[in-house]
Coordinates of C-alpha atoms in Angstrom, one line a residue:
X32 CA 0.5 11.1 -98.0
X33 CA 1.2 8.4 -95.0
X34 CA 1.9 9.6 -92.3
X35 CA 0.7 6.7 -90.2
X36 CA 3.9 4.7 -90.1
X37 CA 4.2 2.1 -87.3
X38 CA 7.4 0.5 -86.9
X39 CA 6.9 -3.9 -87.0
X40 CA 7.9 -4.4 -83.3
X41 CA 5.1 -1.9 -82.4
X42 CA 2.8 -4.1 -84.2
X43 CA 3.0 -7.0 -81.1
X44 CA 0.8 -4.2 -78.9
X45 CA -2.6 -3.2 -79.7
X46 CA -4.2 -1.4 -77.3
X47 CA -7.2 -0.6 -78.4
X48 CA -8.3 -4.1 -78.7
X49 CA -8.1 -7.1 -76.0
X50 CA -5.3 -9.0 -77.5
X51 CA -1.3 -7.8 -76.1
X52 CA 1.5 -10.0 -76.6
X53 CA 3.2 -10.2 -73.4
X54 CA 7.0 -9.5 -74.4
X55 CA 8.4 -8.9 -70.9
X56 CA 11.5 -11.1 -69.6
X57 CA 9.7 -14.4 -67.9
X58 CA 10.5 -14.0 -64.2
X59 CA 13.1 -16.2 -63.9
X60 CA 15.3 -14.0 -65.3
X61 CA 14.2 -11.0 -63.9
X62 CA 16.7 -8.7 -62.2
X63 CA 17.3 -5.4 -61.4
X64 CA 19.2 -4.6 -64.9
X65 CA 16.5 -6.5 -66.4
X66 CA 13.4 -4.4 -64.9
X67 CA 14.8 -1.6 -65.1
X68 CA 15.5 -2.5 -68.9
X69 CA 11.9 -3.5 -69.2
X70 CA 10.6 -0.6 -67.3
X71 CA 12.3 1.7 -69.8
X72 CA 10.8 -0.2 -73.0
X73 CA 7.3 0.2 -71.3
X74 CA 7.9 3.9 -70.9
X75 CA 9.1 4.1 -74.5
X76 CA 5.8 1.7 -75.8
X77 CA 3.8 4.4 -73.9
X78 CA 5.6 7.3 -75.1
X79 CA 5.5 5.8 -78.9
X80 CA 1.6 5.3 -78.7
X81 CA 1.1 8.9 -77.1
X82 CA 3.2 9.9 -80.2
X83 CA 1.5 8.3 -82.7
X84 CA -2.0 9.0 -81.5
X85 CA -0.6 13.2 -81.7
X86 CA 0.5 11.8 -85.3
X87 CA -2.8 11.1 -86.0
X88 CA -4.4 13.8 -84.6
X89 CA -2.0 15.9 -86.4
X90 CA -3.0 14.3 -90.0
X91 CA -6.5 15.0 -89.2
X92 CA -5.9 18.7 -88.2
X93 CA -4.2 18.2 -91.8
X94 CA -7.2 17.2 -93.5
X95 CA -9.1 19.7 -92.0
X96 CA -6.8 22.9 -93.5
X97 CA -6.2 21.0 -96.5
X98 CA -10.3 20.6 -96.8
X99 CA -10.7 24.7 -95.5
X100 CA -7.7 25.7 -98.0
X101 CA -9.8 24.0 -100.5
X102 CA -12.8 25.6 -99.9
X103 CA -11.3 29.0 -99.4
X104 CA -9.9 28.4 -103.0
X105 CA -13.3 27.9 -104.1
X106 CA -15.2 30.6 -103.0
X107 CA -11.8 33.0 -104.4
X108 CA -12.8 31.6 -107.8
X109 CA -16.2 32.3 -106.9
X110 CA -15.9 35.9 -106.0
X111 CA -13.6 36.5 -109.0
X112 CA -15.8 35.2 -111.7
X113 CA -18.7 37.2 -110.0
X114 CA -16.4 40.4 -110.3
X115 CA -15.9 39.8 -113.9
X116 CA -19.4 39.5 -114.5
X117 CA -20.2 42.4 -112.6
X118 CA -17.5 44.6 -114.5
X119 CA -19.2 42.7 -117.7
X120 CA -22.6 43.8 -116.3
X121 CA -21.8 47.6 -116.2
X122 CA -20.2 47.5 -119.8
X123 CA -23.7 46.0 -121.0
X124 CA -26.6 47.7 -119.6
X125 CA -27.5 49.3 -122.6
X126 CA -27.3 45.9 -124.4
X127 CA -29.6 44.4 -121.4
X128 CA -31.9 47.3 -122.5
X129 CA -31.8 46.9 -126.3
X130 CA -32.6 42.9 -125.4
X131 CA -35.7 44.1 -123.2
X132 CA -36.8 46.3 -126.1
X133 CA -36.5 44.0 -128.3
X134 CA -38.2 41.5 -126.3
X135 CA -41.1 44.0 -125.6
X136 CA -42.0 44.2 -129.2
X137 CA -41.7 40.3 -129.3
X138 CA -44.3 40.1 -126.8
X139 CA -46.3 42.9 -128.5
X140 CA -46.6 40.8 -131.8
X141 CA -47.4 37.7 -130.0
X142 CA -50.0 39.0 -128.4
X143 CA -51.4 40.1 -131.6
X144 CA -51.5 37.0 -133.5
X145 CA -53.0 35.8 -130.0
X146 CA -55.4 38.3 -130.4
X147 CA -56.5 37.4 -134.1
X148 CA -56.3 33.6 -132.5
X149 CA -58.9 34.3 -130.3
X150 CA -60.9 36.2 -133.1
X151 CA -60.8 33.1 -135.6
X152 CA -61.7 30.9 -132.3
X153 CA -64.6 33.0 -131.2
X154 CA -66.1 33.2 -135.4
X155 CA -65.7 29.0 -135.2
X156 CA -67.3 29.1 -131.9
X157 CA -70.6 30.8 -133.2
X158 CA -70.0 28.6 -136.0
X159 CA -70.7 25.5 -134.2
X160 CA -73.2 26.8 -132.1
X161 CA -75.2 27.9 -135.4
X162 CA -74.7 24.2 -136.4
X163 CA -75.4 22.9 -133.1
X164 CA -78.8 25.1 -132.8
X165 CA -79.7 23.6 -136.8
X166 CA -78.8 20.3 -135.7
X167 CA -80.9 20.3 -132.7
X168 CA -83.8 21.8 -134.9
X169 CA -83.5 18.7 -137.3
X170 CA -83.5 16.3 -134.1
X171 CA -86.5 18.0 -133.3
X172 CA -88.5 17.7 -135.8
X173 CA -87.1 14.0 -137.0
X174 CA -88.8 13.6 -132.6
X175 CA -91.6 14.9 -133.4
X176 CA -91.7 12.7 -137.0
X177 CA -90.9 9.4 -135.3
X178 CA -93.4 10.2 -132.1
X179 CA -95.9 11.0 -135.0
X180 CA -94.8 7.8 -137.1
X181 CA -94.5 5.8 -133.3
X182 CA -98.7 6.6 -132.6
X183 CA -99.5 5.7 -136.2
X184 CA -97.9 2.6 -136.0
X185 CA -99.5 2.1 -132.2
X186 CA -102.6 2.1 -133.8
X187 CA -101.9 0.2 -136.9
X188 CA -100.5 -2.7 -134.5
X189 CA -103.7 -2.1 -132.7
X190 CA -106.1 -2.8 -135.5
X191 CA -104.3 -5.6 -137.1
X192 CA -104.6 -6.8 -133.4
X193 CA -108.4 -6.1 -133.9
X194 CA -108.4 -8.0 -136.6
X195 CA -106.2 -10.9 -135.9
X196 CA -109.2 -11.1 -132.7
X197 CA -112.0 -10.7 -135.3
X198 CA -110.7 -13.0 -137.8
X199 CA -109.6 -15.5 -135.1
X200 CA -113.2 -15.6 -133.7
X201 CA -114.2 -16.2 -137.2
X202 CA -112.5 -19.2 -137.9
X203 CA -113.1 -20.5 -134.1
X204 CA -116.8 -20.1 -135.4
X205 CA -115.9 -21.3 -138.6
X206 CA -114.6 -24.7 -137.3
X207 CA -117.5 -25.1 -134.9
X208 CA -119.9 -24.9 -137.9
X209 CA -117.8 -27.3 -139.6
X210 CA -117.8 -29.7 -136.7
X211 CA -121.6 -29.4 -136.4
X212 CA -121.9 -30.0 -140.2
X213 CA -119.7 -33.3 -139.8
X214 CA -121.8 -34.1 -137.0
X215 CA -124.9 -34.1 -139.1
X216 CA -123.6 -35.6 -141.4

């Protein structure tokens, strides 16, 4: 809807912006016919402009009912469907309480089988830990066997080390006799 028509002559004037188009009769041929004529189109420029700013105001005002009416229209749907629902609320109650029912015994089951869950979790549980407690037994002892098998070795290392010294002083003796036999010799 356009209600903002503005007649092509009326588009020489802006005055909401710096630029007018001076249309007035050049003052050579003014007169008093003349101004008079050209005070009267001034008058009606003015008068237009005050009319079509109420024009626009008026198209806003517009907007705003059309915008209200809208939302008025809304909220009557609104309020309707809720009345249905409300009418369709007191015809099921006893549905509503044959759902809740029916979900109570739901809930009673799953809490069951939760129930035997946490059974079957707790007999894995001890499970474990019995495994856990052998396990750590075995760890134990296979400590124990290695610390055992670590000292034994220890000292093995330290009398092949003995005897890496002995046998090394041996031949270090060994060579010096030899040396003295050359010598001799």
């Amino acid at each position: 809807m356009n209600l903002q028509h503005i007649p092509t002559w009326f588009k020489n004037i802006n005055f909401f912006h710096d630029e007018y188009i001076d249309m007035r009769i050049p003052a050579a041929l003014i007169n008093d016919e003349n101004k008079l004529l050209e005070e009267n189109v001034e008058a009606k420029i003015k008068e237009i402009t005050s009319k079509q700013l109420d024009i626009d105001e008026n198209i806003d005002r517009i907007q705003l009912l059309e915008n209200h009416h809208k939302i008025i229209q809304d909220e009557l749907r609104t309020i309707q469907r809720l009345l249905i629902v409300r009418r369709t609320e007191e015809t099921t109650e006893q549905s509503h309480v044959d759902i809740d029912l029916n979900e109570i015994q739901r809930l009673k089951r799953l809490t069951m089988n939760l129930d035997n869950e946490l059974i079957r979790f707790n007999k894995r549980k001890t499970s474990f830990e019995v495994e856990i407690e052998q396990l750590n037994k075995e760890i134990s002892i296979i400590s124990n066997e290695t610390l055992m098998e670590k000292d034994a070795l220890e000292k093995l290392i330290e009398s092949i080390k003995k005897h890496d010294d002995e046998t090394f002083c041996f031949m270090k003796y060994t060579r010096e006799d030899n040396s003295r036999i050359k010598v001799r010799n």
